[in-house]
Amino acid sequence: HKVAEPHRPQFHFSPKEKWMNDPNGMVYHKGVYHLFYQYYPESTVWGPMHWGHATSKDMLQWEHQPVALYPDSLGYIFSGSAVIDVNNTAGFGKAAMVAIFTHHNPKGEEAKRNDFQNQSIAYSLDDGKTWTKYAGNPVIKNPGIVDFRDPKVMWFEKENKWVMTLATKDRITFYSSPDLKNWRKESEFGETLGAHGGVWECPDLFPLTLNGKKVWVLLISINPGGPNGGSATQYFTGDFDGKTFTPFETETKWMDYGTDNYAGVTFSNTGNRRILMGWMSNWQYAQVVPTKNWRSAMTIPRELNLKEVNKKIFLASKPVKEFDKMLVKSTSASNINIKNSYNLTSKLGAASSLFQVCLNDITANDFSIVLSNNKGEELLIGYDKAANQYFIDRSKSGIIDFEPGFAKKHVAPRISTNKNISLKIIADVSSVELLADDGLTVMTDVFFPAVPFTSISIRSVKGVLVKNIQYTQLRSTVK
Ligand code: FRU
């Protein structure tokens, strides 16, 4: 492949040009995945928000589409969700695509009012191509809460109603509606639970199954206050009865411990599959990262599932099965005893900045996987036995001086109690996604080397035994 622009991701979604943040309105409809996103088409920094739009048959090869929603007299178009109104509850038309979003009024903000964020809807009768905003907007008026936004709506089958999960400053507020237009407040959650280092944003609520039982997952993005600084996404598992969310546990858990997976939510209308994409950046430095024509990308689409460890329930992530299409060619090695250093590049013919490396059954001792280039820059991904933590260290990863907190080592707890470690690492020019122990511990980090990292080696001073290493080159989807 040809990397025409430095640092341009090759199989992660990024806008052709200009500023992007949160994924919005992700919905599967008639065989097509729709991704809308916070977009400012005039600049590479945040500004008056639009909903950009892209479509895909596999969530990997995306087609750019015209902007879907423009700011209007009620304000900018902030984050939200989309549903397919199969039963035509809103009366917009059979199987209309309906977007539910926050109208953010900059004039109200300037005047220091406390009611400038309100919830509105819009619909499309041509599969997301053109949109009509509802004449009765807003559908939920702000009761006097400055941070009042990011509606995520789902159909609650049992009671034939829509449920909205809304971020309301330091808690979640649940609403319900028969028709997407008239909403009733049901309950609040979280004022005294979870992490509160920053404001709550971009929530999501959905059921998953664990050992045949339904478990509800509540995702809440928070900015700042993430485990490694800046913005990040925490989650709770619990019960939801259509009105109230009751958590099983009160400890704070993070969906991703890296610094670059924010505002992630799941697609609507995907049946039993729960597929998440997040914004692969962090408010701490998103607006100053050294890319030129565009800013930021989304994570790869990940399927979420639950796992039980020591009687506690955890969220686990894995690449969607469609990701297999990205695999070009694999080489592997078995039963390797690594003492000091093992050069994957020469041993496995591994030399690309787009790759997946799977290390299976590693003895749990200190080790690191080193991605490097010929400029002496490197990114370390590894495990620290004494702390029982995974880490990604980007302190020498290339361009780091654009923000003082960027060059850091990030850590994440190892959750699995398995004796040996298994890791999957997915790298794409300027990002790495670490899925450890079948996705129980996840870290996503971006980095900006002067030239791509195409060398890989494994270092272990103490020595580790690896049952199997598989290196796979990945395909570019950039046209
Ligand atoms: C999260 C967020 C949302 C808001 C949007 C504005 O990154 O702050 O809460 O709707 O971005 O662009």
PDB file of C-alpha atoms in Angstrom, residues 93-217:
ATOM      1  CA  GLY A  93     -43.142   6.728   7.636  1.00  0.00           C
ATOM      2  CA  LYS A  94     -42.659   2.977   7.777  1.00  0.00           C
ATOM      3  CA  ALA A  95     -39.129   2.047   8.843  1.00  0.00           C
ATOM      4  CA  ALA A  96     -37.989   5.657   8.886  1.00  0.00           C
ATOM      5  CA  MET A  97     -34.453   6.230  10.085  1.00  0.00           C
ATOM      6  CA  VAL A  98     -34.774   8.583  13.046  1.00  0.00           C
ATOM      7  CA  ALA A  99     -31.864  10.501  14.561  1.00  0.00           C
ATOM      8  CA  ILE A 100     -32.074  11.657  18.166  1.00  0.00           C
ATOM      9  CA  PHE A 101     -29.462  14.269  19.011  1.00  0.00           C
ATOM     10  CA  THR A 102     -28.596  17.261  21.180  1.00  0.00           C
ATOM     11  CA  HIS A 103     -29.186  20.752  19.877  1.00  0.00           C
ATOM     12  CA  HIS A 104     -26.480  22.907  21.452  1.00  0.00           C
ATOM     13  CA  ASN A 105     -27.307  26.600  21.285  1.00  0.00           C
ATOM     14  CA  PRO A 106     -24.048  28.625  21.281  1.00  0.00           C
ATOM     15  CA  LYS A 107     -25.924  31.880  21.973  1.00  0.00           C
ATOM     16  CA  GLY A 108     -27.417  30.447  25.147  1.00  0.00           C
ATOM     17  CA  GLU A 109     -23.983  29.236  26.165  1.00  0.00           C
ATOM     18  CA  GLU A 110     -22.478  32.664  25.557  1.00  0.00           C
ATOM     19  CA  ALA A 111     -25.221  34.281  27.630  1.00  0.00           C
ATOM     20  CA  LYS A 112     -24.310  31.827  30.414  1.00  0.00           C
ATOM     21  CA  ARG A 113     -27.789  30.343  30.466  1.00  0.00           C
ATOM     22  CA  ASN A 114     -28.238  26.840  31.896  1.00  0.00           C
ATOM     23  CA  ASP A 115     -30.695  25.516  29.296  1.00  0.00           C
ATOM     24  CA  PHE A 116     -28.777  25.656  25.995  1.00  0.00           C
ATOM     25  CA  GLN A 117     -28.669  21.886  25.394  1.00  0.00           C
ATOM     26  CA  ASN A 118     -31.941  20.271  24.343  1.00  0.00           C
ATOM     27  CA  GLN A 119     -32.860  16.956  22.696  1.00  0.00           C
ATOM     28  CA  SER A 120     -34.225  16.967  19.154  1.00  0.00           C
ATOM     29  CA  ILE A 121     -35.070  14.497  16.387  1.00  0.00           C
ATOM     30  CA  ALA A 122     -34.831  14.309  12.587  1.00  0.00           C
ATOM     31  CA  TYR A 123     -35.877  11.613  10.130  1.00  0.00           C
ATOM     32  CA  SER A 124     -34.831  10.195   6.797  1.00  0.00           C
ATOM     33  CA  LEU A 125     -37.066   8.283   4.395  1.00  0.00           C
ATOM     34  CA  ASP A 126     -34.279   7.544   1.910  1.00  0.00           C
ATOM     35  CA  ASP A 127     -31.891   5.461   4.006  1.00  0.00           C
ATOM     36  CA  GLY A 128     -29.967   8.313   5.582  1.00  0.00           C
ATOM     37  CA  LYS A 129     -29.343  10.351   2.433  1.00  0.00           C
ATOM     38  CA  THR A 130     -31.579  13.338   3.171  1.00  0.00           C
ATOM     39  CA  TRP A 131     -32.969  14.438   6.506  1.00  0.00           C
ATOM     40  CA  THR A 132     -35.910  16.455   7.763  1.00  0.00           C
ATOM     41  CA  LYS A 133     -35.807  17.953  11.223  1.00  0.00           C
ATOM     42  CA  TYR A 134     -38.998  17.501  13.219  1.00  0.00           C
ATOM     43  CA  ALA A 135     -41.043  20.731  13.372  1.00  0.00           C
ATOM     44  CA  GLY A 136     -41.791  20.204  17.085  1.00  0.00           C
ATOM     45  CA  ASN A 137     -38.138  20.260  18.201  1.00  0.00           C
ATOM     46  CA  PRO A 138     -36.863  20.127  20.853  1.00  0.00           C
ATOM     47  CA  VAL A 139     -38.573  16.977  22.130  1.00  0.00           C
ATOM     48  CA  ILE A 140     -36.941  17.204  25.568  1.00  0.00           C
ATOM     49  CA  LYS A 141     -36.492  20.679  26.987  1.00  0.00           C
ATOM     50  CA  ASN A 142     -33.634  21.382  29.312  1.00  0.00           C
ATOM     51  CA  PRO A 143     -34.775  21.648  32.962  1.00  0.00           C
ATOM     52  CA  GLY A 144     -31.777  23.813  33.912  1.00  0.00           C
ATOM     53  CA  ILE A 145     -28.776  21.464  33.668  1.00  0.00           C
ATOM     54  CA  VAL A 146     -25.751  22.869  31.828  1.00  0.00           C
ATOM     55  CA  ASP A 147     -24.489  19.469  30.613  1.00  0.00           C
ATOM     56  CA  PHE A 148     -27.590  17.779  29.245  1.00  0.00           C
ATOM     57  CA  ARG A 149     -26.770  15.742  26.178  1.00  0.00           C
ATOM     58  CA  ASP A 150     -25.903  12.762  23.978  1.00  0.00           C
ATOM     59  CA  PRO A 151     -29.212  10.787  23.838  1.00  0.00           C
ATOM     60  CA  LYS A 152     -28.859   7.054  23.095  1.00  0.00           C
ATOM     61  CA  VAL A 153     -32.218   5.526  22.228  1.00  0.00           C
ATOM     62  CA  MET A 154     -33.244   1.875  22.062  1.00  0.00           C
ATOM     63  CA  TRP A 155     -36.498  -0.046  21.653  1.00  0.00           C
ATOM     64  CA  PHE A 156     -37.600  -1.698  24.927  1.00  0.00           C
ATOM     65  CA  GLU A 157     -39.503  -4.656  23.509  1.00  0.00           C
ATOM     66  CA  LYS A 158     -41.199  -5.822  26.702  1.00  0.00           C
ATOM     67  CA  GLU A 159     -43.139  -2.590  27.142  1.00  0.00           C
ATOM     68  CA  ASN A 160     -43.358  -1.477  23.522  1.00  0.00           C
ATOM     69  CA  LYS A 161     -41.588   1.780  24.197  1.00  0.00           C
ATOM     70  CA  TRP A 162     -38.434   3.662  23.458  1.00  0.00           C
ATOM     71  CA  VAL A 163     -35.879   4.203  26.219  1.00  0.00           C
ATOM     72  CA  MET A 164     -33.442   7.102  26.134  1.00  0.00           C
ATOM     73  CA  THR A 165     -30.212   7.111  28.130  1.00  0.00           C
ATOM     74  CA  LEU A 166     -29.077  10.707  28.566  1.00  0.00           C
ATOM     75  CA  ALA A 167     -25.927  12.174  30.125  1.00  0.00           C
ATOM     76  CA  THR A 168     -27.007  14.826  32.590  1.00  0.00           C
ATOM     77  CA  LYS A 169     -23.884  16.366  34.117  1.00  0.00           C
ATOM     78  CA  ASP A 170     -22.859  13.980  36.934  1.00  0.00           C
ATOM     79  CA  ARG A 171     -25.463  11.251  36.384  1.00  0.00           C
ATOM     80  CA  ILE A 172     -27.540   9.423  33.814  1.00  0.00           C
ATOM     81  CA  THR A 173     -31.218  10.214  33.342  1.00  0.00           C
ATOM     82  CA  PHE A 174     -33.490   7.619  31.714  1.00  0.00           C
ATOM     83  CA  TYR A 175     -36.542   8.693  29.731  1.00  0.00           C
ATOM     84  CA  SER A 176     -39.199   6.672  27.905  1.00  0.00           C
ATOM     85  CA  SER A 177     -41.500   7.390  24.987  1.00  0.00           C
ATOM     86  CA  PRO A 178     -44.176   5.660  22.896  1.00  0.00           C
ATOM     87  CA  ASP A 179     -43.391   7.704  19.759  1.00  0.00           C
ATOM     88  CA  LEU A 180     -39.934   9.368  19.973  1.00  0.00           C
ATOM     89  CA  LYS A 181     -41.690  12.740  20.355  1.00  0.00           C
ATOM     90  CA  ASN A 182     -43.198  12.657  23.858  1.00  0.00           C
ATOM     91  CA  TRP A 183     -40.754  11.711  26.571  1.00  0.00           C
ATOM     92  CA  ARG A 184     -41.222  10.973  30.237  1.00  0.00           C
ATOM     93  CA  LYS A 185     -38.456  11.004  32.847  1.00  0.00           C
ATOM     94  CA  GLU A 186     -38.143   7.597  34.516  1.00  0.00           C
ATOM     95  CA  SER A 187     -35.140   7.665  36.830  1.00  0.00           C
ATOM     96  CA  GLU A 188     -31.613   8.828  37.528  1.00  0.00           C
ATOM     97  CA  PHE A 189     -28.476   6.819  38.080  1.00  0.00           C
ATOM     98  CA  GLY A 190     -24.932   7.330  39.270  1.00  0.00           C
ATOM     99  CA  GLU A 191     -24.667  10.586  41.167  1.00  0.00           C
ATOM    100  CA  THR A 192     -22.696   8.821  43.909  1.00  0.00           C
ATOM    101  CA  LEU A 193     -21.292   5.893  41.915  1.00  0.00           C
ATOM    102  CA  GLY A 194     -18.385   5.393  39.534  1.00  0.00           C
ATOM    103  CA  ALA A 195     -15.729   7.841  38.415  1.00  0.00           C
ATOM    104  CA  HIS A 196     -16.563  11.555  38.613  1.00  0.00           C
ATOM    105  CA  GLY A 197     -13.294  13.214  37.643  1.00  0.00           C
ATOM    106  CA  GLY A 198     -15.166  15.003  34.858  1.00  0.00           C
ATOM    107  CA  VAL A 199     -18.550  15.481  33.260  1.00  0.00           C
ATOM    108  CA  TRP A 200     -20.529  12.423  32.083  1.00  0.00           C
ATOM    109  CA  GLU A 201     -21.061  12.170  28.335  1.00  0.00           C
ATOM    110  CA  CYS A 202     -22.106   9.794  25.542  1.00  0.00           C
ATOM    111  CA  PRO A 203     -23.803   6.973  27.470  1.00  0.00           C
ATOM    112  CA  ASP A 204     -25.107   3.690  26.072  1.00  0.00           C
ATOM    113  CA  LEU A 205     -27.341   1.014  27.608  1.00  0.00           C
ATOM    114  CA  PHE A 206     -27.761  -2.450  26.111  1.00  0.00           C
ATOM    115  CA  PRO A 207     -28.327  -6.068  27.125  1.00  0.00           C
ATOM    116  CA  LEU A 208     -25.798  -8.876  26.722  1.00  0.00           C
ATOM    117  CA  THR A 209     -26.082 -12.508  27.705  1.00  0.00           C
ATOM    118  CA  LEU A 210     -23.894 -14.281  30.238  1.00  0.00           C
ATOM    119  CA  ASN A 211     -24.458 -17.974  30.961  1.00  0.00           C
ATOM    120  CA  GLY A 212     -27.937 -17.721  29.445  1.00  0.00           C
ATOM    121  CA  LYS A 213     -28.901 -14.738  31.608  1.00  0.00           C
ATOM    122  CA  LYS A 214     -29.566 -11.193  30.485  1.00  0.00           C
ATOM    123  CA  VAL A 215     -27.167  -8.611  31.893  1.00  0.00           C
ATOM    124  CA  TRP A 216     -27.458  -4.897  31.128  1.00  0.00           C
ATOM    125  CA  VAL A 217     -24.354  -2.866  30.402  1.00  0.00           C
TER     126      VAL A 217
END
